[in-house]
Short mmCIF file of C-alpha atoms and ligand atoms in Angstrom, two decimals:
data_model
loop_
_atom_site.label_atom_id
_atom_site.label_comp_id
_atom_site.label_asym_id
_atom_site.label_seq_id
_atom_site.Cartn_x
_atom_site.Cartn_y
_atom_site.Cartn_z
CA UNK A 1 -46.94 -51.01 -57.65
CA UNK A 2 -46.57 -54.76 -57.49
CA UNK A 3 -50.17 -55.52 -58.35
CA UNK A 4 -50.12 -53.59 -61.62
CA UNK A 5 -48.19 -56.23 -63.51
CA UNK A 6 -50.69 -59.06 -63.29
CA UNK A 7 -53.41 -56.68 -64.48
CA UNK A 8 -51.37 -55.80 -67.55
CA UNK A 9 -50.85 -59.43 -68.41
CA UNK A 10 -54.59 -59.99 -68.87
CA UNK A 11 -55.08 -59.50 -72.59
CA UNK A 12 -58.30 -58.41 -74.29
CA UNK A 13 -58.54 -61.93 -75.64
CA UNK A 14 -58.50 -63.52 -72.25
CA UNK A 15 -61.05 -60.99 -70.98
CA UNK A 16 -63.35 -61.94 -73.86
CA UNK A 17 -62.76 -65.60 -73.11
CA UNK A 18 -63.54 -64.96 -69.46
CA UNK A 19 -66.68 -63.09 -70.48
CA UNK A 20 -67.75 -65.97 -72.71
CA UNK A 21 -67.17 -68.55 -70.04
CA UNK A 22 -69.07 -66.44 -67.47
CA UNK A 23 -71.92 -65.93 -69.90
CA UNK A 24 -72.03 -69.62 -70.79
CA UNK A 25 -72.06 -70.43 -67.10
CA UNK A 26 -74.89 -67.93 -66.67
CA UNK A 27 -76.89 -69.33 -69.56
CA UNK A 28 -76.30 -72.79 -68.11
CA UNK A 29 -77.72 -71.59 -64.81
CA UNK A 30 -80.56 -69.92 -66.63
CA UNK A 31 -81.34 -73.14 -68.50
CA UNK A 32 -81.32 -75.03 -65.22
CA UNK A 33 -83.65 -72.43 -63.71
CA UNK A 34 -85.96 -72.56 -66.70
CA UNK A 35 -86.04 -76.34 -66.48
CA UNK A 36 -86.89 -76.03 -62.80
CA UNK A 37 -89.61 -73.47 -63.51
CA UNK A 38 -91.06 -75.61 -66.30
CA UNK A 39 -91.17 -78.51 -63.90
CA UNK A 40 -92.91 -76.33 -61.32
CA UNK A 41 -95.42 -75.07 -63.87
CA UNK A 42 -96.06 -78.59 -65.13
CA UNK A 43 -96.66 -79.66 -61.58
CA UNK A 44 -99.05 -76.75 -61.03
CA UNK A 45 -100.98 -77.62 -64.16
CA UNK A 46 -101.97 -80.84 -62.46
CA UNK A 47 -103.34 -78.99 -59.49
CA UNK A 48 -107.10 -79.17 -59.97
CA UNK A 49 -107.52 -76.48 -57.33
CA UNK A 50 -105.86 -73.86 -59.52
CA UNK A 51 -107.78 -74.80 -62.62
CA UNK A 52 -111.06 -74.63 -60.76
CA UNK A 53 -110.15 -71.21 -59.47
CA UNK A 54 -109.34 -69.93 -62.92
CA UNK A 55 -112.29 -71.52 -64.68
CA UNK A 56 -115.21 -69.70 -63.11
CA UNK A 57 -114.82 -66.16 -64.43
CA UNK A 58 -117.52 -66.33 -67.08
CA UNK A 59 -120.61 -66.88 -64.96
CA UNK A 60 -120.03 -64.33 -62.27
CA UNK A 61 -123.09 -62.80 -60.74
CA UNK A 62 -121.76 -59.87 -58.79
CA UNK A 63 -125.14 -58.63 -57.59
CA UNK A 64 -126.36 -61.00 -54.90
CA UNK A 65 -125.15 -64.48 -54.18
CA UNK A 66 -121.69 -65.47 -53.25
CA UNK A 67 -120.07 -67.36 -56.03
CA UNK A 68 -118.03 -70.47 -55.38
CA UNK A 69 -115.27 -71.22 -57.88
CA UNK A 70 -114.25 -74.80 -57.15
CA UNK A 71 -112.79 -75.07 -53.69
CA UNK A 72 -110.46 -72.24 -54.32
CA UNK A 73 -112.20 -68.93 -54.61
CA UNK A 74 -115.37 -67.51 -53.13
CA UNK A 75 -116.40 -64.04 -54.12
CA UNK A 76 -119.29 -61.63 -54.12
CA UNK A 77 -119.73 -57.90 -54.23
CA UNK A 78 -118.51 -57.57 -50.63
CA UNK A 79 -115.18 -59.30 -51.18
CA UNK A 80 -113.47 -62.64 -51.65
CA UNK A 81 -111.57 -65.53 -50.15
CA UNK A 82 -108.95 -66.95 -52.49
CA UNK A 83 -106.97 -70.20 -52.39
CA UNK A 84 -108.60 -71.43 -49.22
CA UNK A 85 -107.43 -74.83 -47.97
CA UNK A 86 -109.26 -76.54 -45.11
CA UNK A 87 -108.21 -80.15 -45.65
CA UNK A 88 -105.09 -80.72 -47.74
CA UNK A 89 -102.07 -81.33 -45.54
CA UNK A 90 -98.68 -79.94 -46.52
CA UNK A 91 -96.37 -82.85 -47.50
CA UNK A 92 -94.31 -82.46 -44.35
CA UNK A 93 -97.29 -82.59 -41.95
CA UNK A 94 -98.69 -85.88 -40.71
CA UNK A 95 -101.70 -84.23 -39.12
CA UNK A 96 -103.17 -80.85 -38.21
CA UNK A 97 -101.42 -79.84 -34.99
CA UNK A 98 -104.11 -77.42 -33.85
CA UNK A 99 -106.95 -75.25 -35.07
CA UNK A 100 -106.34 -71.56 -34.53
CA UNK A 101 -108.69 -68.64 -35.10
CA UNK A 102 -107.22 -65.21 -35.71
CA UNK A 103 -109.62 -62.32 -35.33
CA UNK A 104 -108.13 -59.45 -37.30
CA UNK A 105 -109.56 -55.98 -37.74
CA UNK A 106 -108.44 -53.54 -40.40
CA UNK A 107 -108.94 -49.81 -40.63
CA UNK A 108 -107.51 -46.34 -40.16
CA UNK A 109 -108.30 -46.35 -36.43
CA UNK A 110 -105.72 -49.11 -35.93
CA UNK A 111 -103.01 -46.87 -37.40
CA UNK A 112 -103.27 -44.31 -34.60
CA UNK A 113 -100.72 -45.95 -32.24
CA UNK A 114 -98.04 -45.90 -34.97
CA UNK A 115 -96.86 -42.47 -36.09
CA UNK A 116 -96.28 -42.23 -39.84
CA UNK A 117 -98.85 -44.87 -40.71
CA UNK A 118 -102.28 -44.28 -42.22
CA UNK A 119 -103.84 -47.74 -42.45
CA UNK A 120 -103.72 -50.30 -39.70
CA UNK A 121 -104.33 -53.82 -38.52
CA UNK A 122 -105.44 -54.75 -35.01
CA UNK A 123 -102.44 -57.10 -34.75
CA UNK A 124 -99.14 -57.20 -36.60
CA UNK A 125 -97.83 -60.54 -35.46
CA UNK A 126 -99.27 -63.98 -34.85
CA UNK A 127 -97.50 -67.12 -33.65
CA UNK A 128 -98.77 -70.58 -34.46
CA UNK A 129 -97.51 -74.13 -34.17
CA UNK A 130 -96.13 -75.93 -37.24
CA UNK A 131 -98.89 -77.66 -39.24
CA UNK A 132 -101.63 -75.45 -37.77
CA UNK A 133 -104.93 -74.93 -39.50
CA UNK A 134 -105.58 -71.21 -39.30
CA UNK A 135 -108.94 -69.55 -39.71
CA UNK A 136 -108.74 -65.81 -40.25
CA UNK A 137 -111.82 -63.80 -39.35
CA UNK A 138 -111.09 -60.55 -41.12
CA UNK A 139 -113.18 -57.47 -40.35
CA UNK A 140 -112.82 -54.30 -42.37
CA UNK A 141 -113.89 -51.19 -40.45
CA UNK A 142 -113.27 -48.73 -43.29
CA UNK A 143 -115.35 -47.79 -46.32
CA UNK A 144 -112.53 -48.81 -48.66
CA UNK A 145 -111.08 -52.22 -49.65
CA UNK A 146 -108.65 -54.01 -47.37
CA UNK A 147 -106.95 -57.38 -47.59
CA UNK A 148 -105.32 -59.98 -45.40
CA UNK A 149 -102.86 -61.61 -47.76
CA UNK A 150 -100.13 -64.07 -46.86
CA UNK A 151 -97.18 -65.04 -49.10
CA UNK A 152 -94.59 -67.82 -49.21
CA UNK A 153 -96.87 -70.83 -48.68
CA UNK A 154 -96.05 -74.02 -50.63
CA UNK A 155 -97.00 -73.55 -54.27
CA UNK A 156 -98.19 -77.14 -54.72
CA UNK A 157 -101.08 -76.28 -52.37
CA UNK A 158 -101.47 -72.53 -52.82
CA UNK A 159 -101.20 -70.99 -56.31
CA UNK A 160 -98.57 -68.24 -56.21
CA UNK A 161 -97.84 -69.36 -52.64
CA UNK A 162 -100.69 -67.18 -51.47
CA UNK A 163 -103.86 -67.19 -49.39
CA UNK A 164 -105.98 -64.08 -49.52
CA UNK A 165 -109.08 -62.51 -47.96
CA UNK A 166 -110.45 -59.23 -49.27
CA UNK A 167 -113.33 -57.17 -47.87
CA UNK A 168 -114.73 -54.30 -49.92
CA UNK A 169 -115.80 -51.71 -47.37
CA UNK A 170 -117.21 -52.41 -43.92
CA UNK A 171 -117.80 -56.09 -43.36
CA UNK A 172 -116.29 -59.43 -42.49
CA UNK A 173 -115.01 -62.47 -44.36
CA UNK A 174 -113.58 -65.68 -42.99
CA UNK A 175 -111.14 -68.09 -44.62
CA UNK A 176 -108.93 -71.02 -43.65
CA UNK A 177 -105.51 -72.35 -44.65
CA UNK A 178 -102.92 -74.82 -43.33
CA UNK A 179 -99.25 -74.00 -42.78
CA UNK A 180 -96.30 -76.40 -43.28
CA UNK A 181 -94.03 -77.66 -40.50
CA UNK A 182 -90.95 -75.45 -41.08
CA UNK A 183 -90.02 -72.65 -38.74
CA UNK A 184 -90.69 -69.62 -40.87
CA UNK A 185 -91.83 -65.98 -40.78
CA UNK A 186 -94.48 -65.29 -43.42
CA UNK A 187 -95.29 -61.86 -44.79
CA UNK A 188 -98.88 -60.74 -44.29
CA UNK A 189 -100.05 -57.51 -45.86
CA UNK A 190 -102.74 -55.56 -47.65
CA UNK A 191 -101.83 -55.36 -51.32
CA UNK A 192 -103.87 -52.26 -52.18
CA UNK A 193 -101.47 -49.56 -53.42
CA UNK A 194 -99.58 -47.94 -50.52
CA UNK A 195 -101.54 -49.74 -47.79
CA UNK A 196 -98.57 -51.93 -46.79
CA UNK A 197 -96.15 -49.01 -46.96
CA UNK A 198 -98.52 -47.03 -44.76
CA UNK A 199 -98.97 -49.58 -42.02
CA UNK A 200 -100.75 -52.71 -43.21
CA UNK A 201 -97.81 -55.05 -42.86
CA UNK A 202 -97.63 -57.97 -40.44
CA UNK A 203 -95.96 -61.33 -39.90
CA UNK A 204 -97.08 -64.85 -39.12
CA UNK A 205 -94.48 -66.89 -37.29
CA UNK A 206 -94.75 -70.63 -37.60
CA UNK A 207 -92.84 -72.50 -34.90
CA UNK A 208 -89.86 -70.39 -33.87
CA UNK A 209 -90.22 -68.28 -37.02
CA UNK A 210 -87.19 -67.01 -38.91
CA UNK A 211 -86.53 -63.57 -37.49
CA UNK A 212 -88.63 -60.43 -37.91
CA UNK A 213 -89.49 -58.84 -41.23
CA UNK A 214 -88.63 -55.13 -41.57
CA UNK A 215 -91.14 -52.28 -41.14
CA UNK A 216 -93.67 -54.17 -39.04
CA UNK A 217 -95.48 -51.49 -37.00
CA UNK A 218 -94.62 -51.85 -33.32
CA UNK A 219 -92.18 -54.71 -33.96
CA UNK A 220 -89.32 -53.86 -36.32
CA UNK A 221 -87.62 -50.84 -37.84
CA UNK A 222 -87.67 -50.02 -41.54
CA UNK A 223 -84.86 -51.52 -43.64
CA UNK A 224 -84.11 -48.10 -45.08
CA UNK A 225 -84.67 -45.32 -42.58
CA UNK A 226 -86.21 -42.02 -43.67
CA UNK A 227 -83.58 -39.35 -44.29
CA UNK A 228 -85.65 -36.60 -42.70
CU1 LIG B 1 -105.76 -52.04 -47.16
#
């Protein structure tokens, strides 16, 4: 076979050399990534919002009053709102384009229209304009914890790129955040174990969005279909 010869001509030495150069390239990339991460972390350290959020653990009174941890976390025995942002504009937004209120209900009753799911949300998709300020009114109709959690927001405004409402049992919590200008599809879910896998997955499209995420009840098929 004609293509056997070139294979033979690659000696162990050259393979080792190739391995070394690939690994040095990799470690170079890794160093660059680490440098980037360090920069990101350094930047985040200067975010007062995050420090305020982290600093208030010691004085928690879980019995009665809602506790406010800086501007970033409100919590009481019924739940919490984390990394709220009502005022700070994303760098790419000159102004708030519009104020939107999303009324979202969570509970097992909302799973009924979608076979194979157990937990549900009243809506699985929302569309907003770029640079919208979004207020989520999140009502939990079950006796267990549920969350409305969004990922992928800019980390210089939202620690871990996240905004999060949690309601422990029946009740309602409201929180606000501002999205950037890019067309993007953000993941929204409930992070309690198996709740997303069993139906509590949704998407927020900003502008034209960027396609549909997989496994959104009523909207998109699973990435890996069941074999049964
Ligand atoms: Cu849940």
